[in-house]
């Protein structure tokens, strides 16, 4: 075994105990128990090692979150120092603490000037739970308590808790445990799959106009907000056509509907801008954040509010009936602060925008621009999606695209690279600190996995 450490136990021993105690995310647990999960034991930079000593280039930043990669000693040190000084306190009953204050000062120095306040949570799901109550409270304070309905999108993802999954548009999630009242959905702007004969620009506008139709159907006086990811992440790393966001913004403003951007994946430099809405050029009223806020080193999320909303809630709202034990947790805040400092002071976000991001997109286009299996490449910064196509001319997708993508992901693992599959799309979101050499390795290994998949699909 070629390990930079001694695993404490045998892989099968871990797997047996894992099967005895865990229900894993989004998987048939019985099938997983039969197969046995990979046991990940160490991370350094962009690399992970499993308990068998196999090394992987992590092309997904964990779950889109390790902006700085693994093993950053400055983050470890920040956590240890904060634990020594004040391991826990809270923001209840008229108290606060320096760690959370310093984090917020830095956070708002990185955000556009029209945001001022944040409600911290432990996760992205919680950020979106808080969103629903906060948006409704805002309209109550403005004397419009009937404005309660949230509009989301089919195939959007906003988390796994009850209300967050209801905002999302994953029907198979709605079927497990139900929806909540006062939530509606419109179509996703997935041109490749659903655009038909329309140009991307026409399709983008058509999808945006669905929002207007839905608002008119429900009555603008009843609609509180529209929530969407600037680009869909879990739904397949889908970028909307350029015509989409300007039209969505116009509609939200016209009907006095809050525009709520879920920046859980897009935030903290992923696109080469600090936040994805800046990349797409629109101005949301709220931002849901998590993941890259701490580079995933500790759980932390939040709901960022515009000055306009915060002013109404603070000056006219009275008691805000909400609070989480771990909101603004000092250790998570100290790690987030160290993380954001590193992203800023080491010029990492700028590097993604000016150097490594364009480089990744260039080598992807070289490797897959004419690939027989790939119909479209989307991406920017440290983000990319490869769309499988059975017929590139007509954009026909494979009937078994899900199986093919899963197979491609498995080939990737065999090759020592972790890429994510969704319905017919392969996704990459490597750490923002990836070097050109690591990006070369990511694309080279992905190419081998995609070629093997193309052979199975009869395309090579
Ligand atoms: N919003 C968005 C846009 C997300 O992507 C959440 C909210 C929920 O965050 P928490 O912290 O509660 O998980 C997410 C999470 C995947 C994948 O495979 C994506 C997520 C989580 C796990 C897996 O693409 N996104």
CSV table of C-alpha atoms in Angstrom, one decimal, residues 63-310:
chain,number,residue,atom,x,y,z
A,63,UNK,CA,-19.7,18.7,-3.0
A,64,UNK,CA,-18.9,22.0,-4.7
A,65,UNK,CA,-17.4,23.4,-1.5
A,66,UNK,CA,-13.7,23.1,-0.9
A,67,UNK,CA,-12.7,26.3,-2.7
A,68,UNK,CA,-9.2,26.2,-1.1
A,69,UNK,CA,-8.7,22.5,-1.5
A,70,UNK,CA,-8.0,20.1,1.4
A,71,UNK,CA,-5.5,20.4,4.3
A,72,UNK,CA,-5.2,24.2,4.7
A,73,UNK,CA,-3.3,24.7,7.9
A,74,UNK,CA,-4.4,28.4,8.2
A,75,UNK,CA,-8.0,27.2,8.5
A,76,UNK,CA,-7.1,24.5,11.0
A,77,UNK,CA,-5.2,27.1,13.1
A,78,UNK,CA,-8.1,29.5,12.9
A,79,UNK,CA,-10.4,26.8,14.3
A,80,UNK,CA,-8.1,25.8,17.0
A,81,UNK,CA,-7.4,29.4,18.2
A,82,UNK,CA,-11.1,30.2,18.3
A,83,UNK,CA,-11.9,27.0,20.2
A,84,UNK,CA,-9.3,27.9,22.7
A,85,UNK,CA,-10.6,31.4,23.1
A,86,UNK,CA,-14.3,31.0,22.9
A,87,UNK,CA,-15.5,27.6,21.6
A,88,UNK,CA,-19.2,28.5,21.6
A,89,UNK,CA,-21.4,31.3,22.2
A,90,UNK,CA,-24.5,32.6,20.4
A,91,UNK,CA,-26.4,35.6,19.2
A,92,UNK,CA,-29.4,35.1,21.5
A,93,UNK,CA,-30.5,37.2,24.4
A,94,UNK,CA,-28.6,40.4,23.6
A,95,UNK,CA,-25.1,38.9,23.0
A,96,UNK,CA,-22.7,38.7,20.1
A,97,UNK,CA,-19.0,37.9,19.7
A,98,UNK,CA,-16.0,39.2,17.7
A,99,UNK,CA,-15.6,36.2,15.4
A,100,UNK,CA,-19.0,36.7,13.8
A,101,UNK,CA,-18.6,40.5,13.6
A,102,UNK,CA,-15.2,40.2,11.9
A,103,UNK,CA,-16.6,37.7,9.4
A,104,UNK,CA,-19.5,39.9,8.5
A,105,UNK,CA,-17.3,42.9,8.0
A,106,UNK,CA,-15.2,41.0,5.5
A,107,UNK,CA,-18.2,39.4,3.9
A,108,UNK,CA,-19.9,42.7,3.2
A,109,UNK,CA,-16.6,44.2,1.9
A,110,UNK,CA,-16.7,41.5,-0.8
A,111,UNK,CA,-20.4,41.9,-1.6
A,112,UNK,CA,-21.9,44.7,-3.7
A,113,UNK,CA,-22.8,47.7,-1.6
A,114,UNK,CA,-26.6,47.3,-1.6
A,115,UNK,CA,-26.4,44.3,0.8
A,116,UNK,CA,-26.1,45.0,4.5
A,117,UNK,CA,-27.3,42.2,6.7
A,118,UNK,CA,-27.0,38.4,7.1
A,119,UNK,CA,-28.7,35.7,9.1
A,120,UNK,CA,-26.3,32.9,9.6
A,121,UNK,CA,-27.3,29.2,9.4
A,122,UNK,CA,-25.5,25.9,9.4
A,123,UNK,CA,-26.3,24.9,5.8
A,124,UNK,CA,-27.7,25.9,2.5
A,125,UNK,CA,-31.0,24.1,3.2
A,126,UNK,CA,-31.4,26.2,6.4
A,127,UNK,CA,-30.6,29.4,4.5
A,128,UNK,CA,-33.5,28.7,2.3
A,129,UNK,CA,-35.8,27.7,5.2
A,130,UNK,CA,-34.9,31.1,6.7
A,131,UNK,CA,-35.5,32.7,3.4
A,132,UNK,CA,-39.2,31.7,3.2
A,133,UNK,CA,-40.0,33.1,6.7
A,134,UNK,CA,-37.9,36.2,6.2
A,135,UNK,CA,-39.5,37.1,2.9
A,136,UNK,CA,-42.9,36.6,4.2
A,137,UNK,CA,-42.1,38.6,7.3
A,138,UNK,CA,-40.8,41.4,5.0
A,139,UNK,CA,-44.2,41.6,3.2
A,140,UNK,CA,-46.1,41.5,6.6
A,141,UNK,CA,-44.0,44.5,7.8
A,142,UNK,CA,-44.8,46.3,4.5
A,143,UNK,CA,-48.5,45.7,5.2
A,144,UNK,CA,-48.9,43.1,2.5
A,145,UNK,CA,-49.3,39.9,4.5
A,146,UNK,CA,-51.1,38.1,1.6
A,147,UNK,CA,-47.8,38.1,-0.4
A,148,UNK,CA,-46.8,34.6,0.7
A,149,UNK,CA,-46.2,32.5,-2.4
A,150,UNK,CA,-42.7,31.5,-3.4
A,151,UNK,CA,-42.1,30.5,-7.0
A,152,UNK,CA,-39.2,28.2,-7.8
A,153,UNK,CA,-38.2,26.1,-10.8
A,154,UNK,CA,-38.6,22.5,-11.9
A,155,UNK,CA,-35.3,20.7,-11.5
A,156,UNK,CA,-34.0,23.5,-9.2
A,157,UNK,CA,-32.2,22.4,-6.0
A,158,UNK,CA,-32.4,24.4,-2.8
A,159,UNK,CA,-31.8,21.7,-0.2
A,160,UNK,CA,-33.2,18.6,1.5
A,161,UNK,CA,-35.3,19.9,4.4
A,162,UNK,CA,-39.0,20.1,3.9
A,163,UNK,CA,-39.5,23.7,2.8
A,164,UNK,CA,-36.2,23.9,0.9
A,165,UNK,CA,-37.0,20.7,-1.1
A,166,UNK,CA,-40.4,22.2,-1.8
A,167,UNK,CA,-38.8,25.3,-3.2
A,168,UNK,CA,-36.7,23.0,-5.3
A,169,UNK,CA,-38.2,21.3,-8.3
A,170,UNK,CA,-37.0,17.7,-7.9
A,171,UNK,CA,-40.3,15.8,-8.2
A,172,UNK,CA,-38.9,12.6,-6.8
A,173,UNK,CA,-38.0,14.6,-3.6
A,174,UNK,CA,-41.5,16.1,-3.4
A,175,UNK,CA,-42.9,12.5,-3.6
A,176,UNK,CA,-40.9,11.6,-0.4
A,177,UNK,CA,-42.5,13.5,2.4
A,178,UNK,CA,-44.6,16.1,0.6
A,179,UNK,CA,-44.7,19.7,-0.5
A,180,UNK,CA,-45.7,22.7,1.5
A,181,UNK,CA,-48.5,25.2,0.7
A,182,UNK,CA,-47.9,28.5,-1.2
A,183,UNK,CA,-45.1,27.2,-3.4
A,184,UNK,CA,-45.3,27.1,-7.2
A,185,UNK,CA,-42.8,26.2,-10.0
A,186,UNK,CA,-42.0,27.2,-13.5
A,187,UNK,CA,-39.8,25.5,-16.1
A,188,UNK,CA,-36.0,25.5,-16.0
A,189,UNK,CA,-34.1,27.3,-18.8
A,190,UNK,CA,-32.4,24.1,-20.1
A,191,UNK,CA,-32.1,25.0,-23.8
A,192,UNK,CA,-30.2,21.9,-24.9
A,193,UNK,CA,-33.0,19.5,-23.7
A,194,UNK,CA,-36.1,21.6,-24.0
A,195,UNK,CA,-35.4,24.4,-26.4
A,196,UNK,CA,-36.7,22.6,-29.4
A,197,UNK,CA,-36.6,24.8,-32.6
A,198,UNK,CA,-36.1,28.0,-30.6
A,199,UNK,CA,-32.8,29.8,-30.5
A,200,UNK,CA,-31.2,30.0,-27.1
A,201,UNK,CA,-32.1,33.7,-26.9
A,202,UNK,CA,-35.8,33.0,-27.8
A,203,UNK,CA,-36.0,30.1,-25.4
A,204,UNK,CA,-34.4,32.1,-22.5
A,205,UNK,CA,-37.0,34.8,-23.0
A,206,UNK,CA,-39.8,32.2,-23.2
A,207,UNK,CA,-38.7,30.6,-20.0
A,208,UNK,CA,-38.5,34.0,-18.2
A,209,UNK,CA,-42.0,34.9,-19.5
A,210,UNK,CA,-43.4,31.9,-17.7
A,211,UNK,CA,-42.6,33.7,-14.5
A,212,UNK,CA,-44.8,36.6,-15.6
A,213,UNK,CA,-47.6,34.2,-16.6
A,214,UNK,CA,-47.3,32.4,-13.2
A,215,UNK,CA,-47.4,35.7,-11.3
A,216,UNK,CA,-50.4,36.9,-13.2
A,217,UNK,CA,-52.1,33.5,-12.7
A,218,UNK,CA,-51.5,33.6,-8.9
A,219,UNK,CA,-52.0,37.3,-8.6
A,220,UNK,CA,-49.0,39.6,-8.0
A,221,UNK,CA,-50.6,40.6,-4.7
A,222,UNK,CA,-50.0,37.0,-3.5
A,223,UNK,CA,-46.5,36.4,-4.7
A,224,UNK,CA,-43.6,37.0,-2.3
A,225,UNK,CA,-40.6,36.0,-4.2
A,226,UNK,CA,-38.9,34.0,-7.0
A,227,UNK,CA,-36.0,31.8,-6.1
A,228,UNK,CA,-33.4,30.4,-8.5
A,229,UNK,CA,-29.8,29.3,-8.7
A,230,UNK,CA,-28.0,31.7,-11.1
A,231,UNK,CA,-27.0,28.5,-12.9
A,232,UNK,CA,-28.4,25.2,-11.9
A,233,UNK,CA,-25.9,23.1,-9.9
A,234,UNK,CA,-27.3,19.8,-8.7
A,235,UNK,CA,-29.7,19.8,-11.6
A,236,UNK,CA,-26.9,19.5,-14.1
A,237,UNK,CA,-24.7,22.6,-14.1
A,238,UNK,CA,-27.1,24.3,-16.6
A,239,UNK,CA,-26.4,27.8,-17.7
A,240,UNK,CA,-29.4,29.8,-18.8
A,241,UNK,CA,-29.3,31.6,-22.1
A,242,UNK,CA,-28.1,35.3,-21.9
A,243,UNK,CA,-31.6,36.6,-22.4
A,244,UNK,CA,-32.9,34.9,-19.3
A,245,UNK,CA,-31.8,36.9,-16.3
A,246,UNK,CA,-32.5,40.4,-17.6
A,247,UNK,CA,-36.0,39.4,-18.3
A,248,UNK,CA,-36.5,37.7,-15.0
A,249,UNK,CA,-35.2,40.8,-13.2
A,250,UNK,CA,-37.6,43.0,-15.2
A,251,UNK,CA,-40.5,40.8,-14.3
A,252,UNK,CA,-39.7,40.7,-10.6
A,253,UNK,CA,-39.3,44.5,-10.4
A,254,UNK,CA,-42.5,45.1,-12.4
A,255,UNK,CA,-44.6,42.9,-10.1
A,256,UNK,CA,-42.9,43.7,-6.9
A,257,UNK,CA,-41.7,40.2,-6.4
A,258,UNK,CA,-38.4,39.6,-4.5
A,259,UNK,CA,-35.6,38.1,-6.5
A,260,UNK,CA,-33.9,35.5,-4.4
A,261,UNK,CA,-30.6,34.1,-5.7
A,262,UNK,CA,-29.5,30.8,-4.3
A,263,UNK,CA,-25.7,31.3,-4.4
A,264,UNK,CA,-24.9,28.2,-2.3
A,265,UNK,CA,-22.9,26.7,-5.2
A,266,UNK,CA,-22.3,29.8,-7.3
A,267,UNK,CA,-20.9,32.0,-4.5
A,268,UNK,CA,-17.3,32.6,-3.4
A,269,UNK,CA,-15.5,32.7,-6.6
A,270,UNK,CA,-16.7,29.6,-8.5
A,271,UNK,CA,-17.5,31.6,-11.7
A,272,UNK,CA,-14.4,33.9,-11.4
A,273,UNK,CA,-16.6,36.6,-9.8
A,274,UNK,CA,-17.2,36.6,-6.1
A,275,UNK,CA,-20.9,35.8,-6.7
A,276,UNK,CA,-22.6,34.1,-9.6
A,277,UNK,CA,-25.2,36.8,-9.9
A,278,UNK,CA,-22.4,39.3,-10.7
A,279,UNK,CA,-21.3,37.0,-13.5
A,280,UNK,CA,-24.8,36.9,-15.0
A,281,UNK,CA,-25.3,40.6,-14.3
A,282,UNK,CA,-28.4,40.8,-12.2
A,283,UNK,CA,-29.2,42.2,-8.7
A,284,UNK,CA,-31.0,39.9,-6.4
A,285,UNK,CA,-32.7,41.1,-3.2
A,286,UNK,CA,-31.5,38.1,-1.2
A,287,UNK,CA,-28.6,35.7,-1.5
A,288,UNK,CA,-28.5,32.2,0.1
A,289,UNK,CA,-24.9,31.2,0.9
A,290,UNK,CA,-23.1,28.2,2.3
A,291,UNK,CA,-20.5,25.7,1.0
A,292,UNK,CA,-17.6,27.9,-0.2
A,293,UNK,CA,-18.2,30.3,2.7
A,294,UNK,CA,-16.0,28.0,4.8
A,295,UNK,CA,-14.5,26.0,2.0
A,296,UNK,CA,-16.6,23.2,3.6
A,297,UNK,CA,-14.2,22.9,6.6
A,298,UNK,CA,-17.1,23.5,9.0
A,299,UNK,CA,-20.8,23.8,8.3
A,300,UNK,CA,-22.0,27.3,7.8
A,301,UNK,CA,-24.5,29.1,5.7
A,302,UNK,CA,-26.5,32.3,5.7
A,303,UNK,CA,-29.2,34.5,4.2
A,304,UNK,CA,-27.9,37.8,2.9
A,305,UNK,CA,-30.4,40.7,2.7
A,306,UNK,CA,-30.5,43.9,0.7
A,307,UNK,CA,-30.3,47.1,2.6
A,308,UNK,CA,-33.9,47.8,1.6
A,309,UNK,CA,-35.2,44.6,3.2
A,310,UNK,CA,-33.0,44.8,6.2
